[in-house]
Short mmCIF file of C-alpha atoms and ligand atoms in Angstrom, two decimals:
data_model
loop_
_atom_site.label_atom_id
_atom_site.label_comp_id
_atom_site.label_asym_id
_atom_site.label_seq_id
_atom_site.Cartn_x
_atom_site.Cartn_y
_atom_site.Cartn_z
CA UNK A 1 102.41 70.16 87.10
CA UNK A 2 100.83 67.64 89.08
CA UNK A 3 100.81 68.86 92.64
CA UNK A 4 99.33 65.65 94.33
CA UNK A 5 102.75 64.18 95.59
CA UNK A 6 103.83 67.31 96.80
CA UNK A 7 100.55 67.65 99.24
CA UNK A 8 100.64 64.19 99.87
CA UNK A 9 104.34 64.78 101.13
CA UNK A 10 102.89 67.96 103.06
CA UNK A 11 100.89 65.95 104.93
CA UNK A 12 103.27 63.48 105.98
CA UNK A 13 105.05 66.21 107.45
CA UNK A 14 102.45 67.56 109.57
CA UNK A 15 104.00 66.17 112.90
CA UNK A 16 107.47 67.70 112.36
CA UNK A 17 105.28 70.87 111.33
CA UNK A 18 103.93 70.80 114.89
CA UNK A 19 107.68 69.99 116.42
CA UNK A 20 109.20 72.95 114.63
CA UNK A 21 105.89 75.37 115.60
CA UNK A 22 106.74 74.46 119.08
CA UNK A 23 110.04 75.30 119.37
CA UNK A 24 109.88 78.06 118.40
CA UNK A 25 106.66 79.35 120.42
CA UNK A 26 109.23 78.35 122.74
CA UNK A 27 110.82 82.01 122.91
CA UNK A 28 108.96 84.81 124.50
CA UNK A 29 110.18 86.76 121.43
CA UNK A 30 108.41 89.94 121.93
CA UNK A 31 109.99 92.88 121.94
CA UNK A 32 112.68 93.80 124.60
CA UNK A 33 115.31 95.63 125.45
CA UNK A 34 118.37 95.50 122.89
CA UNK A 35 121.63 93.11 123.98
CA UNK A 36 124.33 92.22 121.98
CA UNK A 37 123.47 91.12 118.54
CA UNK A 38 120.05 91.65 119.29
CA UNK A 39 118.52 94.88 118.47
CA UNK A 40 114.35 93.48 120.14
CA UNK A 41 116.19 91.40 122.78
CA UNK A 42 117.53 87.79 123.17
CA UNK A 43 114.44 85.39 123.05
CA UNK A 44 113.43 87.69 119.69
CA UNK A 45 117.24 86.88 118.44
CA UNK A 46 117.46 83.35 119.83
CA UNK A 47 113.93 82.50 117.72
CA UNK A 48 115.37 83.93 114.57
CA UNK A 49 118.95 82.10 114.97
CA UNK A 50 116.44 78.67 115.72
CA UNK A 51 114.46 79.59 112.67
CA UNK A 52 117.56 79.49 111.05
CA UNK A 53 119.18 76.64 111.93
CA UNK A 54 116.22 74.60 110.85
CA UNK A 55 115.80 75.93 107.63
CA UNK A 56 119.90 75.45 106.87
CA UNK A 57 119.48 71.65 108.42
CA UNK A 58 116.70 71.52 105.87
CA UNK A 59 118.92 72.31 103.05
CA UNK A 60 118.14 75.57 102.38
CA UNK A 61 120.64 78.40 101.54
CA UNK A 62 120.23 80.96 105.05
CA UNK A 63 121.74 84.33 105.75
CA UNK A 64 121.01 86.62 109.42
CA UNK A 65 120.71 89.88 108.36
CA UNK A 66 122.19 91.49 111.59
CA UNK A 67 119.94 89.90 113.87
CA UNK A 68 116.79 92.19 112.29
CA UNK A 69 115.30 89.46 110.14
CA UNK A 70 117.21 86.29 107.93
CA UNK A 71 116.55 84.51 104.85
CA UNK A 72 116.20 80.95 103.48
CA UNK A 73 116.12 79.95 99.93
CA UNK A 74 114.85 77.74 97.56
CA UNK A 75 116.54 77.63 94.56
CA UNK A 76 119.55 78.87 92.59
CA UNK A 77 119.95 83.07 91.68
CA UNK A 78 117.86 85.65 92.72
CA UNK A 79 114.91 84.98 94.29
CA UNK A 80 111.90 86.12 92.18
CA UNK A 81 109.22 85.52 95.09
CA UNK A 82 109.97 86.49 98.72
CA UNK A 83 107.76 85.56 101.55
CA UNK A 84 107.77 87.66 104.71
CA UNK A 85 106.82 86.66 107.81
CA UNK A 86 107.49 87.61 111.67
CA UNK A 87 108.75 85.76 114.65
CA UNK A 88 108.26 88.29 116.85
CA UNK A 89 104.98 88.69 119.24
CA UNK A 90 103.26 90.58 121.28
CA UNK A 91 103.58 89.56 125.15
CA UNK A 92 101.38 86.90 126.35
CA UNK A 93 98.47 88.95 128.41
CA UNK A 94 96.28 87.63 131.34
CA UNK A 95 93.76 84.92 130.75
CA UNK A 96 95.22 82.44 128.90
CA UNK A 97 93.62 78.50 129.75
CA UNK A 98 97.12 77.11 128.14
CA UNK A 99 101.13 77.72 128.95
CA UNK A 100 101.16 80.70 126.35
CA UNK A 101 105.27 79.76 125.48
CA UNK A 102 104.35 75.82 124.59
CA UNK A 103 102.41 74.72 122.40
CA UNK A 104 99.77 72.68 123.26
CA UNK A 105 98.01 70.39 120.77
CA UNK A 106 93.97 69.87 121.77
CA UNK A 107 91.90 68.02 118.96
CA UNK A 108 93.06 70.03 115.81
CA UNK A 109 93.99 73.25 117.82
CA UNK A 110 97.12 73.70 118.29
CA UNK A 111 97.55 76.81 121.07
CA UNK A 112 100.44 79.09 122.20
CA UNK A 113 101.39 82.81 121.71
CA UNK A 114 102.60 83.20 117.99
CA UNK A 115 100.16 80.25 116.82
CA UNK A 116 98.97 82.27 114.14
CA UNK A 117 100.66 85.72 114.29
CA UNK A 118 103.10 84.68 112.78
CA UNK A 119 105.19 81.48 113.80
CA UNK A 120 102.54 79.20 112.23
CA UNK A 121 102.19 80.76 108.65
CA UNK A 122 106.28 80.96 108.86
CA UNK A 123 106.55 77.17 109.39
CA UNK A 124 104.39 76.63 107.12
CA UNK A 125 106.54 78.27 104.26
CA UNK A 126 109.11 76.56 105.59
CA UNK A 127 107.63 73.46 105.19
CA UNK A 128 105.92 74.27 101.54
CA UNK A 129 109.58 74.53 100.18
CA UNK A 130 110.25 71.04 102.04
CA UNK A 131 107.81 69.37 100.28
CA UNK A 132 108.97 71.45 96.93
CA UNK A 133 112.68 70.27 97.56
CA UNK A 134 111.87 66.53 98.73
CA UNK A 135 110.07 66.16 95.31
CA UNK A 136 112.38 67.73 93.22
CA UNK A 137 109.73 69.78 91.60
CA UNK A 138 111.76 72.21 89.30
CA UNK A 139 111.80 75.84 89.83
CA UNK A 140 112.81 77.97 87.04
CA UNK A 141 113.72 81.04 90.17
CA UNK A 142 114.37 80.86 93.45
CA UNK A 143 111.88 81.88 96.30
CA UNK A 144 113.00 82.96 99.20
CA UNK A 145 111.40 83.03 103.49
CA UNK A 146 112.31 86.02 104.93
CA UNK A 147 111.33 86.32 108.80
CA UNK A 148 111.59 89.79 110.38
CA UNK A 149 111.64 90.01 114.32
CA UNK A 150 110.21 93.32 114.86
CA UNK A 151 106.68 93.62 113.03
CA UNK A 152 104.68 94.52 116.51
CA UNK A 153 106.33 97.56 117.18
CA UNK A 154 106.98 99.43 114.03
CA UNK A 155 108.47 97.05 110.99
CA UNK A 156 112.25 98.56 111.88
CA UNK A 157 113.47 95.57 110.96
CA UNK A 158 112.12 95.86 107.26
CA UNK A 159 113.85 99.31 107.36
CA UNK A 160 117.08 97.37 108.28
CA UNK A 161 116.39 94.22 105.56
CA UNK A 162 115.96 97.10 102.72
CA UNK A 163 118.99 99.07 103.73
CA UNK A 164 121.32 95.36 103.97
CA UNK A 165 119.99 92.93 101.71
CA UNK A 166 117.55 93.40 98.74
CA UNK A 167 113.85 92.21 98.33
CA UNK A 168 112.88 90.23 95.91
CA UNK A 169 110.63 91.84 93.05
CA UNK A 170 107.22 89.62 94.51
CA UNK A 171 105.99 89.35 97.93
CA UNK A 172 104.03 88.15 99.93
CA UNK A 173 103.13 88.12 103.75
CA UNK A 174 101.14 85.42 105.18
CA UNK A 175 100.64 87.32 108.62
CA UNK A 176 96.49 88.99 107.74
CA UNK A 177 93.62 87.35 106.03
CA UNK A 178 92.67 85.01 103.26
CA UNK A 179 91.79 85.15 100.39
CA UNK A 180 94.32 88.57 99.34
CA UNK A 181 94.68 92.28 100.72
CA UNK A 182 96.08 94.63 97.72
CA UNK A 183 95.00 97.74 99.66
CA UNK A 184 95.66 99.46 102.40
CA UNK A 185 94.40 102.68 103.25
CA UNK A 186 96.48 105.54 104.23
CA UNK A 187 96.63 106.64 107.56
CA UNK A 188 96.47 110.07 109.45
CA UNK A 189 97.06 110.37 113.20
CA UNK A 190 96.17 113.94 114.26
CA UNK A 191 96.73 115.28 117.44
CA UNK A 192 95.39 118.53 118.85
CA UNK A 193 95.53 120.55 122.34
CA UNK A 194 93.59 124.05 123.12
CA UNK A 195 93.91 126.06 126.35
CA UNK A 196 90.88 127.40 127.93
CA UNK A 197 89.93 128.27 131.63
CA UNK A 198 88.19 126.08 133.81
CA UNK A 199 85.43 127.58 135.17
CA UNK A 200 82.19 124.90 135.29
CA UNK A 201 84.19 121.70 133.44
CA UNK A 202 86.56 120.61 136.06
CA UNK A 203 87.97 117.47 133.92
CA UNK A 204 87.47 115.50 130.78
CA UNK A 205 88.84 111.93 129.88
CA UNK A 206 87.77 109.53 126.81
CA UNK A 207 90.19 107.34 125.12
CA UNK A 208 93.44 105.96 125.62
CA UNK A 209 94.33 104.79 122.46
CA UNK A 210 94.52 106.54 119.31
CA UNK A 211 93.38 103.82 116.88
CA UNK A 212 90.21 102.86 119.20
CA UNK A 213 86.80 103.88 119.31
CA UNK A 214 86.07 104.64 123.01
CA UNK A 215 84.11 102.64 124.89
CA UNK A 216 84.04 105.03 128.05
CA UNK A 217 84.35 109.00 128.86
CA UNK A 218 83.92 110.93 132.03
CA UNK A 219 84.03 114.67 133.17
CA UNK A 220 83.66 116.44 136.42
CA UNK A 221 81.26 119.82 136.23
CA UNK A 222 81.09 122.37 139.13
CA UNK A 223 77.99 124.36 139.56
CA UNK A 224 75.59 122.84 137.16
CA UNK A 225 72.69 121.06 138.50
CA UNK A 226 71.97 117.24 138.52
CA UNK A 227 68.19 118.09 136.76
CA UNK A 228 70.60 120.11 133.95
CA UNK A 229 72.90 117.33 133.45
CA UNK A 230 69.93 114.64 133.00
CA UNK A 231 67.68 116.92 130.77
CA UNK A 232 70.46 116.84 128.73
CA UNK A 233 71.19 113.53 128.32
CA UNK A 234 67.25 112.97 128.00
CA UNK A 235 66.92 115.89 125.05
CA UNK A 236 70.38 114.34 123.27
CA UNK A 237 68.59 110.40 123.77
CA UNK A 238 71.75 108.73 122.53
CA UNK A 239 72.26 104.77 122.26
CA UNK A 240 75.56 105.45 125.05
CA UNK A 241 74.57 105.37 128.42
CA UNK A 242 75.04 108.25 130.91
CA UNK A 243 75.62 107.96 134.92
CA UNK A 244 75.82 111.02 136.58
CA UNK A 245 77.07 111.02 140.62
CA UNK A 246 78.18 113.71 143.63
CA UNK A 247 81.70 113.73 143.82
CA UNK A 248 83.51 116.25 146.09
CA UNK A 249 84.31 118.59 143.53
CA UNK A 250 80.25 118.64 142.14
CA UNK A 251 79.40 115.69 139.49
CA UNK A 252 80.95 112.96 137.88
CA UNK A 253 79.17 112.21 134.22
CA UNK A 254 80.32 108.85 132.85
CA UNK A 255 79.68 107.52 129.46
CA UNK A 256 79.35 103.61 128.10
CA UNK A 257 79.42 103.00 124.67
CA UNK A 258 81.26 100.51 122.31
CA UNK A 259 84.79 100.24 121.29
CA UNK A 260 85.85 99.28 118.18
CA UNK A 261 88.98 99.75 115.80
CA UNK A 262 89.72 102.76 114.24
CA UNK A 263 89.23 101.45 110.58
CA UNK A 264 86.05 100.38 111.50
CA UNK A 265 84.48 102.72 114.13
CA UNK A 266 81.10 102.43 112.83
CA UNK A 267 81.19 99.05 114.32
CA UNK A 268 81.33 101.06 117.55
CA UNK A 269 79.22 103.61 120.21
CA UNK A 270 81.80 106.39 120.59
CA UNK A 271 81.39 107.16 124.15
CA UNK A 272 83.53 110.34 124.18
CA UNK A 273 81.35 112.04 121.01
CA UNK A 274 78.46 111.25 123.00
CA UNK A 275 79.38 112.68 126.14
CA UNK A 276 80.83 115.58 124.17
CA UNK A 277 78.10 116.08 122.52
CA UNK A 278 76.11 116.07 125.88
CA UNK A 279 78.09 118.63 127.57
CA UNK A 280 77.96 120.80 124.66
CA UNK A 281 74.49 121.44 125.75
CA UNK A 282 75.01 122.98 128.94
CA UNK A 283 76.47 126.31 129.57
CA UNK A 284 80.18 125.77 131.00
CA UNK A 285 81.58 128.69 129.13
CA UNK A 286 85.00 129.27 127.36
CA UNK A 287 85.99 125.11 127.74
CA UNK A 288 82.08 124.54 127.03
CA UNK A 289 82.76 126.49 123.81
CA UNK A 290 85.91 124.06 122.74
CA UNK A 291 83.63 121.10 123.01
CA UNK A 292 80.92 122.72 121.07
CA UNK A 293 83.34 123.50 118.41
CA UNK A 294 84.19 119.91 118.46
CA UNK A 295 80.76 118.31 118.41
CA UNK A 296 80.60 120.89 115.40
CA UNK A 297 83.53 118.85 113.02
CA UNK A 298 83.66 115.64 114.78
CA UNK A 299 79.76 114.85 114.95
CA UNK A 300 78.78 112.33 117.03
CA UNK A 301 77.81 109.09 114.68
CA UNK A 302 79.19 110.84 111.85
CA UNK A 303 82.02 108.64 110.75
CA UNK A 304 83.27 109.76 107.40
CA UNK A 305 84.46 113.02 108.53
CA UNK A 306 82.29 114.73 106.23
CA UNK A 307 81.62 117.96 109.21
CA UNK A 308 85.52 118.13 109.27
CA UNK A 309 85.65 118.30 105.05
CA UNK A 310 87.83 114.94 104.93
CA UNK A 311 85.15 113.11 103.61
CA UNK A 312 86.13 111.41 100.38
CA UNK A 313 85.61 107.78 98.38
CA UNK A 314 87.01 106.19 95.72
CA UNK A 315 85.89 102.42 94.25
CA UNK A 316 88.38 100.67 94.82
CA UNK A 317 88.98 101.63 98.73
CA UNK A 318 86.12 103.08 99.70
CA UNK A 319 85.04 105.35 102.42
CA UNK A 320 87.72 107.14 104.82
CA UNK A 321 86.46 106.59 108.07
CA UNK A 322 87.32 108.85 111.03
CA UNK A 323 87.81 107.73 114.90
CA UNK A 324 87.50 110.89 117.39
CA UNK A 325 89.40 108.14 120.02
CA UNK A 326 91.00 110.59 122.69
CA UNK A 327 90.39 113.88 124.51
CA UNK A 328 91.53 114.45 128.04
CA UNK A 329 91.07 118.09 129.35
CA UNK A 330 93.09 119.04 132.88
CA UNK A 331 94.20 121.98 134.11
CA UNK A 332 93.32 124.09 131.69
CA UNK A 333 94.20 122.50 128.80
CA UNK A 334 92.62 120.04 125.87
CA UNK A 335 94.62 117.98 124.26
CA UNK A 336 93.30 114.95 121.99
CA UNK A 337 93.43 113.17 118.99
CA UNK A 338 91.72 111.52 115.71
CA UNK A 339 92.51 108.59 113.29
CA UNK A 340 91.67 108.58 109.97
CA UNK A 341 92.02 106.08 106.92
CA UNK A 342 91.58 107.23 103.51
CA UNK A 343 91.16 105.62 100.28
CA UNK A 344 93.91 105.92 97.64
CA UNK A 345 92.63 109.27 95.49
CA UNK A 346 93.40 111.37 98.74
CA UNK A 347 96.69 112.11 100.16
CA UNK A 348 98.62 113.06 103.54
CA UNK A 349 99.54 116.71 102.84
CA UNK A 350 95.56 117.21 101.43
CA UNK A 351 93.63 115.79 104.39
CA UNK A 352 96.61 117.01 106.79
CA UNK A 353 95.43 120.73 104.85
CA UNK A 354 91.24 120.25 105.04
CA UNK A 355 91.70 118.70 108.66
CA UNK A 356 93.58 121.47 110.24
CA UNK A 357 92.12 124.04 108.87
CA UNK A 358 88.82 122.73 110.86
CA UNK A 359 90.68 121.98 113.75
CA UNK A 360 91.64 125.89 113.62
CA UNK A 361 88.40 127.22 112.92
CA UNK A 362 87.08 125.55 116.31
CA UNK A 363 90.49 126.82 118.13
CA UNK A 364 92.41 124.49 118.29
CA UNK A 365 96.37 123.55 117.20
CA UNK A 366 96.65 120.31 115.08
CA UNK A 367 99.55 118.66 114.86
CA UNK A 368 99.00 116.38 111.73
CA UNK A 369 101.17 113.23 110.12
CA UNK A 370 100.51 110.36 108.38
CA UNK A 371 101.35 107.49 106.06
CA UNK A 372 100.32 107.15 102.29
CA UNK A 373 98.20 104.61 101.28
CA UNK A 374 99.10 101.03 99.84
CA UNK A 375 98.15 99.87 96.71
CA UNK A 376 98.70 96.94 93.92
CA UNK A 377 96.70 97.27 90.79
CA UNK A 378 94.08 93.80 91.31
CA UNK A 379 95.19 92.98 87.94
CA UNK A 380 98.65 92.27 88.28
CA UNK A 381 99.61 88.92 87.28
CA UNK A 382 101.31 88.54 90.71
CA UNK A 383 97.73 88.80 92.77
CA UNK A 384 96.64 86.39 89.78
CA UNK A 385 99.47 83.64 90.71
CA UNK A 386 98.49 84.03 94.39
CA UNK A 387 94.52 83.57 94.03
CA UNK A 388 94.40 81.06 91.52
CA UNK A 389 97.05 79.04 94.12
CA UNK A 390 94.31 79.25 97.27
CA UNK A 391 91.45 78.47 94.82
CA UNK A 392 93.24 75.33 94.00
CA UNK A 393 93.65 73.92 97.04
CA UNK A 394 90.80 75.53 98.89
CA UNK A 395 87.76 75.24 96.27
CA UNK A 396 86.83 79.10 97.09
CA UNK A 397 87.12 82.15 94.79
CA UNK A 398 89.20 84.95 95.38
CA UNK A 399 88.77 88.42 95.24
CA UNK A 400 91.74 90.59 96.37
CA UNK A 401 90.38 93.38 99.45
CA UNK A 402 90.78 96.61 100.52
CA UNK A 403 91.01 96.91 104.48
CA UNK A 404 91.53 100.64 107.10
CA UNK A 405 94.10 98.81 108.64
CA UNK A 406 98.11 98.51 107.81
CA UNK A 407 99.62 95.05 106.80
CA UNK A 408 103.46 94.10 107.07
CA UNK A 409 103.65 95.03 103.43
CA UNK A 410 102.45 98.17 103.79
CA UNK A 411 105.26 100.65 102.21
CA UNK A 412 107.14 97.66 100.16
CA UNK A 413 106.65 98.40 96.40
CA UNK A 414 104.52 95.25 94.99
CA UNK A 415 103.84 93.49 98.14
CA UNK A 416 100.52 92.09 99.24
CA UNK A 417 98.82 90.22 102.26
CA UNK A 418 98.01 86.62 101.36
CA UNK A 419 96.34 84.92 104.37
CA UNK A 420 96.30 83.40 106.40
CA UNK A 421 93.43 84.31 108.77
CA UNK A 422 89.75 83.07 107.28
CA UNK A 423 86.29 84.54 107.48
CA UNK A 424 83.89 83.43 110.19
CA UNK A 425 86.92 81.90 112.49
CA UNK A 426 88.78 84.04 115.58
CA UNK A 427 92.46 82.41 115.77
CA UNK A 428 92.60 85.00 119.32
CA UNK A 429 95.18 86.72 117.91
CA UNK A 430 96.95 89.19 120.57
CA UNK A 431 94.54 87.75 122.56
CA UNK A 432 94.70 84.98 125.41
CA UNK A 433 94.31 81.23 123.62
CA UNK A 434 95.69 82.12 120.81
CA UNK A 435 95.56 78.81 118.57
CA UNK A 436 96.09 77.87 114.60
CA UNK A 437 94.25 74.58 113.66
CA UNK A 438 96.55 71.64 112.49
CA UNK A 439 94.47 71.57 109.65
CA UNK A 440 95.16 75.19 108.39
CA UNK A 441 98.85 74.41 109.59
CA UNK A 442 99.54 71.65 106.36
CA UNK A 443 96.60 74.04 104.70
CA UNK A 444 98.51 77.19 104.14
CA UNK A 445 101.48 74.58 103.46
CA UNK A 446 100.04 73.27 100.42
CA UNK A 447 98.77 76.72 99.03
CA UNK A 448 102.02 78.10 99.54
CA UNK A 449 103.96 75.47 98.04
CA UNK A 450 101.17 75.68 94.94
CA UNK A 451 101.92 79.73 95.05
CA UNK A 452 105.94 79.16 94.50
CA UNK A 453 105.02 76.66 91.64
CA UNK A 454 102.78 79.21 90.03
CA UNK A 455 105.48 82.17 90.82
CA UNK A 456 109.22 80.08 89.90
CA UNK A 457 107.87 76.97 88.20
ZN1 ZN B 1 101.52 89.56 112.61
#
């Protein structure tokens, strides 16, 4: 099929693109307290009941699936492709240059909260199965948008869409990175706590977050010299730097290192390992002994958990990587946490097994759980549809990826991440400024529209 007319007619409706984009960056739709009708709050329910009103004055077939997500279709019968994206966000944040609920249009950047994650890839669909239904290009099956309204804080909407309505057999969602994600590692968020007298470690605190590297860690010692503290940090001659100050209870040691995510922390300087691994040099007795036992399976550096026996690789995921990323200790008591994400030979209940048992052996009680990894084989004809679509249009290979981190497909049987983020450029996502280029806007468009040809033509 010749495609031509049908980007040519994308790119005539690149303004009403914009329109739509703005109205509904419009709604502050992140996630608030439930009303009537609205399980994540009224702007979250008033963007989806927009969405849909567009899409039906559009022509296409829509259904609100109890104010959790709705659907709009292309086509007659089932739908044999489904697209999922969000119109949900996360709240605007500090700094932003630009109104973050309007969008503003500067040169080809088009700015406002949702740009990009995930209003802008969802008007794009939209806007794909325009051009596909202005042309009259045939379509053997139907394909169908689906926008959720609560993929920020937990995907409960999905849960809802799976239990009320049914998903079609291929998916996609256009809310990560180009060119395709077909893995996702699983996930393990352990938590432990320990009890143990303080006697010359007052206070501990690194991390607030449990999938972050720490950038920053500080305790409070009684009764160990300044000259101790700094010999220490001289002998251990770590890449973090150490401050060390009087405070009224005896000294305050602070560490500075990097944060980074937990599926990548060896892009970061974990300041907590550091600093544990510092105070695990001095004598502060029995707590002393709990953070020796932790520099023993959580090494500082080491990031494939090989001292905790979770290490493990496979080639088509790679490494697991694991983030020590919080341990406070106060009154008494540790408590504190790792992330983990493991390639798809390994398993919850295994790693949940190796993990604790090294946990225990340092004294310490784990409290372990987790999600299974996602995975679709690379050589499904589905991922080929999808790539050969954005090499059409874009002039770049494909190869589908493997990424630590959790998609909006992660759990649905078949489905994969298919842009629309691209190497080398930082849309600000979460961030203040957040922006999606006009360009990529009719972009994605035409790559989507070419990906329902491939799929239902
Ligand atoms: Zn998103």
């Amino acid at each position: 099929m010749d495609m031509k007319k049908v980007f040519e007619r994308i790119d005539e409706l690149q303004p009403e693109m914009v329109k739509t984009l703005g109205e509904l960056i419009s709604f502050p739709s992140f996630r608030q307290g439930p009303a009537d009708g609205a399980p994540f709050g009224k702007p979250a329910r008033e963007c989806l009941d927009r969405a849909l009103a567009i899409c039906n004055g559009l022509g296409f077939e829509t259904e609100n699936i109890g104010g959790y997500a709705g659907t709009a279709k292309l086509g007659v019968g089932e739908p044999s492709l489904g697209i999922l994206a969000h119109l949900d966000v996360v709240p605007a944040g500090d700094g932003w240059t630009y109104e973050p609920y309007k969008a503003t249009v500067v040169g080809d950047r088009l700015f406002g909260r949702g740009a990009m994650d995930d209003k802008g890839p969802a008007v794009s669909v939209i806007y794909a199965m325009k051009a596909l239904k202005d042309l009259n290009i045939p379509l053997k099956s139907a394909v169908e948008l689906i926008v959720g309204t609560d993929e920020e804080c937990g995907s409960s909407d999905i849960k809802y869409f799976k239990e009320h309505a049914k998903l079609p057999e291929k998916l996609f969602t256009p809310d990560a990175s180009y060119p395709l994600i077909n893995i996702e590692k699983g996930r393990i968020a352990a938590r432990f706590t320990a009890s143990a007298k303080p006697e010359k470690l007052l206070s501990l605190h690194g991390g607030k977050t449990v999938n972050a590297v720490p950038a920053t860690a500080s305790a409070v010692l009684a009764d160990v010299s300044e000259g101790e503290v700094k010999s220490a940090v001289e002998k251990a001659a770590l890449t973090v730097k150490f401050s060390i100050k009087k405070c009224p209870e005896g000294l305050e040691i602070s560490a500075v290192g990097e944060s980074a995510h937990a599926s990548t922390p060896e892009h970061g300087d974990n300041a907590l390992t550091a600093l544990i691994k510092v105070l695990s040099m001095l004598d502060l007795g029995e707590a002393g002994e709990r953070l020796s036992g932790l520099a023993k399976i959580f090494p500082h550096k080491e990031t494939d958990g090989k001292s905790a026996g979770v290490a493990s690789r496979d080639e088509i995921s790679g490494a697991l990587t694991l983030a020590f990323s919080i341990l406070d200790y106060k009154s008494g008591v540790f408590s504190g946490a790792v992330d983990i994400r493991f390639p798809v030979c390994e398993s919850v209940e295994s790693l949940a097994k190796r993990l604790g048992k090294a946990l225990e052996s340092v004294g310490f009680k784990p409290e372990i759980g987790g999600v299974e990894p996602h995975c679709v084989p690379s050589d499904s004809p589905f991922i080929g549809e999808l790539l050969s679509a954005y090499e059409s249009v874009t002039g770049i290979k494909g190869e589908p990826m493997a990424i630590g981190g959790g998609t909006y497909v992660h759990g649905i049987s078949g489905g994969v991440a298919f842009g629309c983020e691209v190497d080398g450029e930082d849309n600000r996502i979460h961030g203040a400024d957040e922006f999606i280029r006009l360009s990529a806007l009719t972009e994605n468009a035409k790559i989507f529209a070419q990906a329902i040809v491939n799929v239902c033509g």
